[in-house]
Short mmCIF file of C-alpha atoms and ligand atoms in Angstrom, two decimals:
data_model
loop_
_atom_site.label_atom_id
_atom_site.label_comp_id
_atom_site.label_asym_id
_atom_site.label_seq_id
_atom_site.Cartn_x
_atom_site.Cartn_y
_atom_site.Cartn_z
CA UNK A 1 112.28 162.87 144.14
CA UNK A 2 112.55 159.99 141.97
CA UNK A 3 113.84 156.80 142.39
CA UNK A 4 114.61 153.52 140.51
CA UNK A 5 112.46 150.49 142.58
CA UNK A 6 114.43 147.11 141.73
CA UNK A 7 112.68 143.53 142.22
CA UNK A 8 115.04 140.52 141.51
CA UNK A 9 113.99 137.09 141.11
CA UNK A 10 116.49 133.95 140.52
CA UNK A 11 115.88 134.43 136.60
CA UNK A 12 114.41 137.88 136.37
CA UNK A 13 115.02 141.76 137.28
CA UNK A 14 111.91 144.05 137.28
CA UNK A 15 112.26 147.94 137.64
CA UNK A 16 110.02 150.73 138.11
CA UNK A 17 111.07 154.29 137.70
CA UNK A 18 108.81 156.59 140.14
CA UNK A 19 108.49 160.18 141.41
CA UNK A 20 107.00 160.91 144.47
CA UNK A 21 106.70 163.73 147.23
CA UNK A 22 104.89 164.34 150.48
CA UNK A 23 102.37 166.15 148.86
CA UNK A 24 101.96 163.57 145.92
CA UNK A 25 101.89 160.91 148.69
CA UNK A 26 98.98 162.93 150.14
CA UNK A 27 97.50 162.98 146.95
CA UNK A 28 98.30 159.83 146.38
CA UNK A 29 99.74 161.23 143.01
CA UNK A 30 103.45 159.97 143.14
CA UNK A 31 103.85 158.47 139.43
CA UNK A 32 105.20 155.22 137.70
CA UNK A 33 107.30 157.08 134.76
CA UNK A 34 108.36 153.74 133.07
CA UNK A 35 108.38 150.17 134.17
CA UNK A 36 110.09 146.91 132.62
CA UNK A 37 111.95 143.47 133.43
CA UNK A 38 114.10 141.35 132.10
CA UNK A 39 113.36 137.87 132.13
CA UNK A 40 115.11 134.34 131.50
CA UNK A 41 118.47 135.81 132.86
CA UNK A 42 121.01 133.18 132.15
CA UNK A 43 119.12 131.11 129.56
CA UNK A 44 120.21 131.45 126.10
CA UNK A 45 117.72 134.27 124.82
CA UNK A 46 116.56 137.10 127.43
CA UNK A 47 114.17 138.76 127.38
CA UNK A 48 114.40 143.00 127.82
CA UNK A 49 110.79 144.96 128.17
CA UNK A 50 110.05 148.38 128.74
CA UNK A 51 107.45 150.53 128.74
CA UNK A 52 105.58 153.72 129.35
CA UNK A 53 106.92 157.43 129.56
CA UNK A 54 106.42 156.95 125.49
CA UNK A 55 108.18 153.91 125.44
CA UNK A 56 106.97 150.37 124.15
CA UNK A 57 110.21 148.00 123.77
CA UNK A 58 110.94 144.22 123.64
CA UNK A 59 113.92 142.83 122.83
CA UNK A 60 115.65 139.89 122.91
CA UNK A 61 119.28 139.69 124.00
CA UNK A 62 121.86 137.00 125.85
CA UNK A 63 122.29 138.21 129.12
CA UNK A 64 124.20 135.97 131.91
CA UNK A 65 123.73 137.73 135.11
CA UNK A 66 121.57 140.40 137.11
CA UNK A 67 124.43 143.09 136.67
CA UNK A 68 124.51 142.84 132.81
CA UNK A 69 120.22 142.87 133.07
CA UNK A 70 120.27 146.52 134.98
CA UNK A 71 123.60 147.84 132.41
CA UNK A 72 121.55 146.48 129.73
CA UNK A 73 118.18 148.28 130.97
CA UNK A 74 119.73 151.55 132.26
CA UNK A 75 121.51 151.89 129.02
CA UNK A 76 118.07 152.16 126.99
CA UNK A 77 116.77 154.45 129.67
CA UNK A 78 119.70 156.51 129.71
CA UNK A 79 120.27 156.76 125.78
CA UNK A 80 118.96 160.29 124.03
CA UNK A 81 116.91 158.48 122.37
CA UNK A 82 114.33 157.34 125.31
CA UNK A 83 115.40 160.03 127.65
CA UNK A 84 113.39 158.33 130.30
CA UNK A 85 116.15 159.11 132.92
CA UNK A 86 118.30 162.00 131.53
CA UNK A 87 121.43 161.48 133.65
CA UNK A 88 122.26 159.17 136.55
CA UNK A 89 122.39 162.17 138.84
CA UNK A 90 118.60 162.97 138.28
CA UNK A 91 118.36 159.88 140.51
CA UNK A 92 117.84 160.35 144.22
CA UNK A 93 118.00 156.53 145.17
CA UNK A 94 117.32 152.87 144.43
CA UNK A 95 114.65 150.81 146.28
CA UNK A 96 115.15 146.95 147.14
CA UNK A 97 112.77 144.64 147.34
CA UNK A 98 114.33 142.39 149.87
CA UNK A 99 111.94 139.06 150.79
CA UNK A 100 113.30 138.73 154.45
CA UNK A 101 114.83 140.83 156.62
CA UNK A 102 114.91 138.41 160.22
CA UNK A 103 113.77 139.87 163.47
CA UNK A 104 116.41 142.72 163.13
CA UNK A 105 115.33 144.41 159.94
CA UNK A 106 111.87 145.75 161.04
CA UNK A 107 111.64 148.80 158.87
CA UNK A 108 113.08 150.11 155.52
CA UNK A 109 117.20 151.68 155.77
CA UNK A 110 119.57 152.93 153.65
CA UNK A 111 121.81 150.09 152.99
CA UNK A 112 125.26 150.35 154.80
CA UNK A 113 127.83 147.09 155.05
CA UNK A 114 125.75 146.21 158.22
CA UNK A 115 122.53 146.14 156.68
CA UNK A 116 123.64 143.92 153.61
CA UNK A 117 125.79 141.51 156.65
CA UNK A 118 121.74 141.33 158.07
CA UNK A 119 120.19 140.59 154.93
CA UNK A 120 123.04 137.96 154.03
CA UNK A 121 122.44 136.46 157.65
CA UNK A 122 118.58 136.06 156.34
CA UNK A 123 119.64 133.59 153.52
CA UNK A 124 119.02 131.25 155.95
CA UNK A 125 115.49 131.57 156.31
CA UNK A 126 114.79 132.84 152.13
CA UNK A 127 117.56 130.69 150.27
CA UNK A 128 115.57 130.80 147.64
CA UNK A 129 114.93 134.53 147.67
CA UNK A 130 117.64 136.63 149.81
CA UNK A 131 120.58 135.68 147.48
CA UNK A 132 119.14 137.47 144.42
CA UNK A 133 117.94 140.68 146.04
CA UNK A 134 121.45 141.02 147.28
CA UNK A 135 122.48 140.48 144.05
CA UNK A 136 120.14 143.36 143.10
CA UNK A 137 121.60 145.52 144.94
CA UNK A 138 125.63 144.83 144.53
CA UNK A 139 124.82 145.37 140.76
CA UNK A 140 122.69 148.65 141.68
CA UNK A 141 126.10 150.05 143.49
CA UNK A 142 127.74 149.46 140.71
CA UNK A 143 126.44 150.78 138.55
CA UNK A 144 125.33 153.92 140.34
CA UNK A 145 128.29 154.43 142.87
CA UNK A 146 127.44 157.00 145.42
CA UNK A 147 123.59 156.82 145.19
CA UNK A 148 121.91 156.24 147.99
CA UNK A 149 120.55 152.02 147.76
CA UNK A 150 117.55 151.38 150.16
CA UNK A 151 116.19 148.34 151.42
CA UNK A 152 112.33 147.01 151.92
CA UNK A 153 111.54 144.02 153.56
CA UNK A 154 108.29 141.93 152.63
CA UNK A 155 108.82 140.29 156.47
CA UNK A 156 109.03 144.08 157.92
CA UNK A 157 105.62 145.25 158.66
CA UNK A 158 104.71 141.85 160.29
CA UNK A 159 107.55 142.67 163.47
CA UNK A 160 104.87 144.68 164.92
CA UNK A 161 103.41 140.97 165.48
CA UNK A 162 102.22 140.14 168.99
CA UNK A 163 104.40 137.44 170.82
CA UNK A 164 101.59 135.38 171.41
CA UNK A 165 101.03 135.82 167.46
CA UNK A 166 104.10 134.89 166.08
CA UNK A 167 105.85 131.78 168.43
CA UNK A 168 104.84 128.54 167.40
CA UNK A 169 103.61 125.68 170.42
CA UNK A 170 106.66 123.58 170.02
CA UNK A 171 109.64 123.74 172.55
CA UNK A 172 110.66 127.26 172.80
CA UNK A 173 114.69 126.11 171.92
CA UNK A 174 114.22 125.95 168.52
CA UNK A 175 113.26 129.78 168.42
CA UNK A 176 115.84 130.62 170.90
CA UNK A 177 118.50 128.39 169.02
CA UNK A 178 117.20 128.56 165.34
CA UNK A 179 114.84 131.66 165.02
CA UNK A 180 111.99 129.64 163.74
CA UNK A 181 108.80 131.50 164.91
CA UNK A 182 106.50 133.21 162.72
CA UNK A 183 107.85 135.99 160.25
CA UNK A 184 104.76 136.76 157.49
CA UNK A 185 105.18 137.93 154.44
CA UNK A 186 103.85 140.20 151.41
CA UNK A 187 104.55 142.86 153.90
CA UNK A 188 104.65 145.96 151.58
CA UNK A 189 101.49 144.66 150.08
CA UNK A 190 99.72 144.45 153.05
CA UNK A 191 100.82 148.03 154.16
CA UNK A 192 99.70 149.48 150.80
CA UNK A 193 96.12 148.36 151.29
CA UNK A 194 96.13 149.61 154.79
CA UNK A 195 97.37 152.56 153.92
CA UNK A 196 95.17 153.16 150.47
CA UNK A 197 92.25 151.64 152.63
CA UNK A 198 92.05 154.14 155.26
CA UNK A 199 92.69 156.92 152.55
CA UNK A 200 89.76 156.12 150.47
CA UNK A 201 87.69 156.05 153.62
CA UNK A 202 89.23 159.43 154.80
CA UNK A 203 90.53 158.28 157.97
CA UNK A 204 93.71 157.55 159.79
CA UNK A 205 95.60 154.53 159.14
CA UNK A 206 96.80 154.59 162.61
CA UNK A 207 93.03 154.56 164.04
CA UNK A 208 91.70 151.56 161.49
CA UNK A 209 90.79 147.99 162.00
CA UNK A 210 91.65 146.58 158.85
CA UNK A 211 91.61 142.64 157.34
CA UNK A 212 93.96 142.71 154.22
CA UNK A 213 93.33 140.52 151.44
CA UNK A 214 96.57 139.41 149.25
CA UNK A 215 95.33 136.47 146.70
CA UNK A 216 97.56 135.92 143.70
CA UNK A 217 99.69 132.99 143.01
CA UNK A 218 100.88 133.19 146.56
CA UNK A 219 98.15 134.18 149.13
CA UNK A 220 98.10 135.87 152.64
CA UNK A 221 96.08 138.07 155.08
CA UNK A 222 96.55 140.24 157.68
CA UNK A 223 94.60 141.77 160.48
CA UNK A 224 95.93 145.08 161.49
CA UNK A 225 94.36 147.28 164.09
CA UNK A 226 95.84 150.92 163.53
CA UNK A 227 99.39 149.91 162.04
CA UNK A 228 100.04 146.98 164.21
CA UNK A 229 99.42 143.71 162.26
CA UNK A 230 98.06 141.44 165.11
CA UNK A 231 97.78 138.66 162.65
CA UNK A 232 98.91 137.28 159.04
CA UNK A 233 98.33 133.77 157.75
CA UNK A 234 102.17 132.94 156.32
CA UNK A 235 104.19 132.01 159.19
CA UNK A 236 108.03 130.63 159.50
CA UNK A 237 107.94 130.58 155.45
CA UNK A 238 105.31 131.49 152.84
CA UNK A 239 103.87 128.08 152.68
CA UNK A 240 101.26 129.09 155.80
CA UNK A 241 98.36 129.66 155.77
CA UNK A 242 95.72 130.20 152.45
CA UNK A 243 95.21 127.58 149.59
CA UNK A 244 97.52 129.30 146.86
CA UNK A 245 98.61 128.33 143.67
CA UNK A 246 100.56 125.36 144.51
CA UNK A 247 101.26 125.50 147.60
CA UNK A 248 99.33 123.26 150.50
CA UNK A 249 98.95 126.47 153.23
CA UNK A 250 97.46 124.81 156.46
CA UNK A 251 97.90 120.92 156.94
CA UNK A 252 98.52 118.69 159.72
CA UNK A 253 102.00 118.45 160.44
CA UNK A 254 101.63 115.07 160.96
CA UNK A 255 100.87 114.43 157.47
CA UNK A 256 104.10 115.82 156.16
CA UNK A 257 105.85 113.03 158.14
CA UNK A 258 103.17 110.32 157.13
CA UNK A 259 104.08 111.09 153.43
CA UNK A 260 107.65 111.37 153.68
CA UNK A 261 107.32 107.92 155.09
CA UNK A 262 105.29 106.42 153.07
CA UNK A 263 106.71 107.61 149.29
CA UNK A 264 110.61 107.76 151.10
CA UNK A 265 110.86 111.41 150.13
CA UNK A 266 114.06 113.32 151.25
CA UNK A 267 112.92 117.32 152.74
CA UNK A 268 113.59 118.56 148.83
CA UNK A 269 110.94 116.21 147.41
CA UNK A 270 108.39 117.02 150.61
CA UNK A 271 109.13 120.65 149.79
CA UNK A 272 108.46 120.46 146.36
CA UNK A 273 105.58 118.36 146.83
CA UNK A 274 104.02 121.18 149.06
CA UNK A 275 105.13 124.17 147.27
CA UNK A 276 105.22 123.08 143.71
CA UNK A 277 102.55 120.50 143.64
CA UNK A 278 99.77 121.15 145.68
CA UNK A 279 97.36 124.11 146.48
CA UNK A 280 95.04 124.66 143.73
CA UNK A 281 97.06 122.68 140.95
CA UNK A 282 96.78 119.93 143.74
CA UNK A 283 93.44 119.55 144.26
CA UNK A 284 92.24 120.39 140.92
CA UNK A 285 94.61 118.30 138.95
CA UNK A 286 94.34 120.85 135.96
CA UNK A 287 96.47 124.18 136.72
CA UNK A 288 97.06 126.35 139.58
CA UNK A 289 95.03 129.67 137.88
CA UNK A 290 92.23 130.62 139.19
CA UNK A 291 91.23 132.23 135.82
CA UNK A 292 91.09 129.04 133.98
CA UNK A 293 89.62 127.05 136.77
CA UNK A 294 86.86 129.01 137.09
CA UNK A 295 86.13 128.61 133.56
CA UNK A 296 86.41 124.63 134.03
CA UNK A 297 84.02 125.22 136.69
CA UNK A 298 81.80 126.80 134.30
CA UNK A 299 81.79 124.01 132.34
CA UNK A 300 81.19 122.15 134.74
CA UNK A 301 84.54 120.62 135.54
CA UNK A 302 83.89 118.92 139.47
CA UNK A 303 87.43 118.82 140.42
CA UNK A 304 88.18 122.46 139.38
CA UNK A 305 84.87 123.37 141.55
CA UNK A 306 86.46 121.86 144.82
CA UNK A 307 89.52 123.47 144.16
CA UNK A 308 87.81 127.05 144.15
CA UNK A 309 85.91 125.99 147.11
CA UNK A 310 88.21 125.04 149.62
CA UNK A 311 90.33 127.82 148.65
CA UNK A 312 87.25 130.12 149.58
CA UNK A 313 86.42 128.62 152.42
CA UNK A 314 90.06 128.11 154.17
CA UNK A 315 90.20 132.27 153.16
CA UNK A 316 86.60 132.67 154.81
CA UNK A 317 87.63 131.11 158.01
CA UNK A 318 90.80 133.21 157.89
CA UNK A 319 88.38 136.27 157.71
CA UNK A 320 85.96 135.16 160.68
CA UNK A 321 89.10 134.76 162.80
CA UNK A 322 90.93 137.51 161.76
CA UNK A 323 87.86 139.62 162.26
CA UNK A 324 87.49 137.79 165.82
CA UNK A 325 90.59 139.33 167.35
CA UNK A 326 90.28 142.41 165.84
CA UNK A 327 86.61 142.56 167.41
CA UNK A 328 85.23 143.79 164.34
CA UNK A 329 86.75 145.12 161.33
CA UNK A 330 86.19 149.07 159.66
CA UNK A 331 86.95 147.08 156.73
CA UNK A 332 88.46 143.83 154.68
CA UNK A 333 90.22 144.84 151.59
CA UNK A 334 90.76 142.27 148.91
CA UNK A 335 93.86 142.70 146.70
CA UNK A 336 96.36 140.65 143.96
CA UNK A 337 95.17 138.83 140.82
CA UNK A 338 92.37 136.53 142.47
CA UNK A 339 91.22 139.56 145.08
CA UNK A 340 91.32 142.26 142.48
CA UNK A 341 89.59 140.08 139.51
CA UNK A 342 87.70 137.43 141.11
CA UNK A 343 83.84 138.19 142.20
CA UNK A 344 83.14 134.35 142.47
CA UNK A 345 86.03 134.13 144.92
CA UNK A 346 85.13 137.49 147.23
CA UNK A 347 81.62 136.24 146.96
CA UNK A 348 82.01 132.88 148.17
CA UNK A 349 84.51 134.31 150.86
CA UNK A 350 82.21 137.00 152.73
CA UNK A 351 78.77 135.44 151.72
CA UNK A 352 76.64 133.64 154.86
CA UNK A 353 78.35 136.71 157.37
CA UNK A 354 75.48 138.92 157.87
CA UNK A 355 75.78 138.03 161.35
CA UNK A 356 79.00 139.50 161.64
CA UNK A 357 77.61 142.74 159.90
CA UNK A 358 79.72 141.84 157.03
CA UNK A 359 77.55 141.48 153.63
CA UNK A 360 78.44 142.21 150.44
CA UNK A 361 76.31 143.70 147.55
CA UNK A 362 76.25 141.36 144.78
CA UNK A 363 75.95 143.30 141.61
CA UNK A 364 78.30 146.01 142.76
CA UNK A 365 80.40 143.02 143.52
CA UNK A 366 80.22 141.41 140.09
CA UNK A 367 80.71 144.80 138.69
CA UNK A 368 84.68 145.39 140.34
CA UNK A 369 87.33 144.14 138.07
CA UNK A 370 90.75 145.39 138.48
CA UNK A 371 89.95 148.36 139.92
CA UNK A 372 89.18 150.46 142.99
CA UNK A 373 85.73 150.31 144.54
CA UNK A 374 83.23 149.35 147.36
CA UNK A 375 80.84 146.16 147.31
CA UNK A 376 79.25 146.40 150.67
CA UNK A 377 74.98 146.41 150.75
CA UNK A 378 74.14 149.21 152.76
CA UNK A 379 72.95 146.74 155.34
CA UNK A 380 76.63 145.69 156.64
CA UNK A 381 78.97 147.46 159.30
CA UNK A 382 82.16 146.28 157.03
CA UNK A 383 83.27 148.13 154.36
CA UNK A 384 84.23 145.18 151.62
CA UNK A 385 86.74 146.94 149.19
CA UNK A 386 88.82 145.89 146.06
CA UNK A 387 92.12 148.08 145.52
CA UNK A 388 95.45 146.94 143.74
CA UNK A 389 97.97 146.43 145.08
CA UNK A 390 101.47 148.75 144.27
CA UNK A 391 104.52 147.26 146.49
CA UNK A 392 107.01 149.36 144.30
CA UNK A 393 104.93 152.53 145.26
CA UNK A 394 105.13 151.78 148.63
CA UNK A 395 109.26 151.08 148.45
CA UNK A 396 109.80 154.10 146.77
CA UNK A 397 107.76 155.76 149.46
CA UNK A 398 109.81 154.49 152.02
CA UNK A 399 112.59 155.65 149.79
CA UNK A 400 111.88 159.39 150.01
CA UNK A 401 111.03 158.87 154.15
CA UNK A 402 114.61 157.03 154.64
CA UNK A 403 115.99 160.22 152.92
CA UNK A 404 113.84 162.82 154.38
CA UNK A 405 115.00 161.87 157.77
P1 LIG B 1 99.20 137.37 140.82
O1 LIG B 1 100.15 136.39 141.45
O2 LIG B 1 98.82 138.50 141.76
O3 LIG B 1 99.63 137.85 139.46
O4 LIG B 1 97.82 136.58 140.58
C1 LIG B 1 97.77 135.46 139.75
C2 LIG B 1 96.40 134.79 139.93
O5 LIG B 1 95.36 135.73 139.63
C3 LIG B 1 96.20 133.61 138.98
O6 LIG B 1 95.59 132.53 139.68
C4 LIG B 1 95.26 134.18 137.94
O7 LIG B 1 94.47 133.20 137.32
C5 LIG B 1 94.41 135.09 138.80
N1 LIG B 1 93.66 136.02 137.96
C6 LIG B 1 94.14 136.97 137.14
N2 LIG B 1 93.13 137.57 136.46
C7 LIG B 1 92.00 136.97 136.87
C8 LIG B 1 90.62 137.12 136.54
N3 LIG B 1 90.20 138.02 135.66
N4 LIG B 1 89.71 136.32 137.18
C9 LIG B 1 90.13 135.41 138.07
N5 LIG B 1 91.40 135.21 138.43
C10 LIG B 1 92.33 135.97 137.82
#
């Protein structure tokens, strides 16, 4: 079957065409046939890009909203000229990438007036998301009435969460009142790796004990045992949890008070102090990539060394606890920009473990860049494992399983 997989941002639309089957999921053979974005929707220049399935395009056009970014992108793969997608009928459906789907959205669906009424309800809790994957998918219906549109929730996988894993210790009213508990996120992500894990070690993914890895600009883990996730380090929002980018993860609460206090910041400058201003960029006081900081740390740039090092370490202590309540892990899988690039960061997170049985190898280590592979020394019980990530693989998936059945 194939199906269009749609990601919209506040300023951008990214698309992935893909064909898959049950027996190219089993073969893990379902296939990206073209992929592109538009970018800088609503600024004065836009930016089109395709490519793949023979096609290498870039254009630059004036394009005011996410409905004229998917007429402007469907009519370049629909032309004879591309013949990427021959006719809208060839399409079986169109994926959503929808950030949070609330306590009532657990699993993908085929999106009915109900479903979009749930995700609109979740604005609440993803202002900053929600608003354009809903206008994702009113511009998908337009523009292919009468195809099926299906939503996938990054929050989804984590509603398998534990109570005792997802309520926070403050008075249970606010939860009961004002759903604010736990909800995780880079759910597809995580599910990916669990699922690619367990098939490159030629087991179950309902049987494994897995620690998943996500480290790009945003970071997260989560501990699943079989396809429960009894833990993942974002919580109410993605600001939980790991060092990332630029945002704090973990802190005292109390200092978010003490702060606001101190510099008389209203909740938008707190929020942008935590989420635009801090986390790697914050502590390093140069940039929020981990690329160039480790090359300031190479040149022996202090600052830019701390910043690598208590991102590490905050994900190392993630791992030991994660690994904890799992009692033991098959495997921890790292993933994203930083997990599928960065030895010095895997290193320094699963070095000094060998009393957990969890040791990596170094040189095979050093050796992983991008790609799939093992770096455990022969000597460990863990499996240590580097595979990227493919949410839009996994949303068409769930695509062809909402149709199926
Ligand atoms: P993502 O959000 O998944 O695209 O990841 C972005 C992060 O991955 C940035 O901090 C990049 O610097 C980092 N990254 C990308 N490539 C590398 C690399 N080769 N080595 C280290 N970090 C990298």
């Amino acid at each position: 079957m194939l199906f269009l997989v749609i990601n919209c941002g506040s300023s951008s639309l990214k698309f992935k065409l893909v064909e898959t089957s049950s027996e190219q999921i089993l073969n893990n053979s379902d296939k990206i046939l073209v992929h592109g974005s538009v970018q800088d929707i609503g600024q004065d220049i836009s930016t089109l890009e395709i490519h793949d399935g023979g096609l290498d395009i870039e254009k630059e056009l004036e394009i005011t909203n996410h409905h004229e970014a998917l007429e402007k992108a469907m009519q370049i793969l629909e032309s004879d000229e591309t013949g990427a997608l021959k006719s809208i009928e060839d399409l079986d459906g169109v994926g959503h990438r929808v950030v949070h789907g609330g306590e009532l959205l657990s699993e993908s669906v085929v999106i009915d007036e109900k479903v979009e009424e749930q995700i609109e309800e979740c604005i609440q809790f993803a202002p900053l998301h929600n608003p354009h994957n809903l206008a994702g998918i009113r511009a998908a219906r337009e523009h292919f009435p009468g195809t099926p549109q299906i939503a996938a929730f990054d929050t989804g996988v984590h509603q398998t969460l534990p109570k005792k894993s997802y309520m926070y210790a403050i008075p249970r009213k606010y939860y009961e009142k004002h759903g604010i508990r736990r909800y995780g996120f880079h759910g597809l992500s995580h599910r990916y790796l669990r699922w690619r894990c367990a098939h490159m070690l030629g087991t179950s993914s309902a049987e494994i004990k897995v620690i998943t890895c996500h480290l790009g600009n945003g970071a997260s883990l989560a501990a699943f045992d079989g396809k429960t996730v009894i833990d993942t380090s974002m919580g109410f929002t993605p600001l939980e949890g790991l060092v990332m980018g630029t945002r704090s993860g973990d802190l005292d609460p109390a200092v978010v008070t003490y702060i606001m206090q101190l510099e008389d910041f209203s909740r938008e400058e707190i929020d942008r102090v935590l989420n635009k201003e801090s986390g790697l960029l914050g502590l390093s006081g140069e940039t929020n990539d981990m690329r160039t900081l480790l090359g300031l740390m190479g040149e022996g740039n202090e600052r830019a060394e701390l910043a690598i090092d208590v991102f590490s370490q905050r994900l190392k202590k993630y791992i030991c606890a994660y690994y904890g309540l799992l009692n033991a892990a098959d495997a921890i899988v790292f993933s994203g920009g930083i997990g599928e690039n960065s030895y010095a960061v895997r290193q320094r997170a699963v070095s000094g473990l060998d009393g957990l049985g969890i040791v990596p190898d170094a040189a095979a280590n050093e050796e992983l860049v991008g790609e799939e592979g093992h770096f455990s020394a022969d000597s460990g019980n863990t499996d240590l494992m580097v595979i990227p990530t493919n949410e839009e693989l996994m949303i068409a998936r769930d695509c062809y399983r909402c149709l199926k059945n």
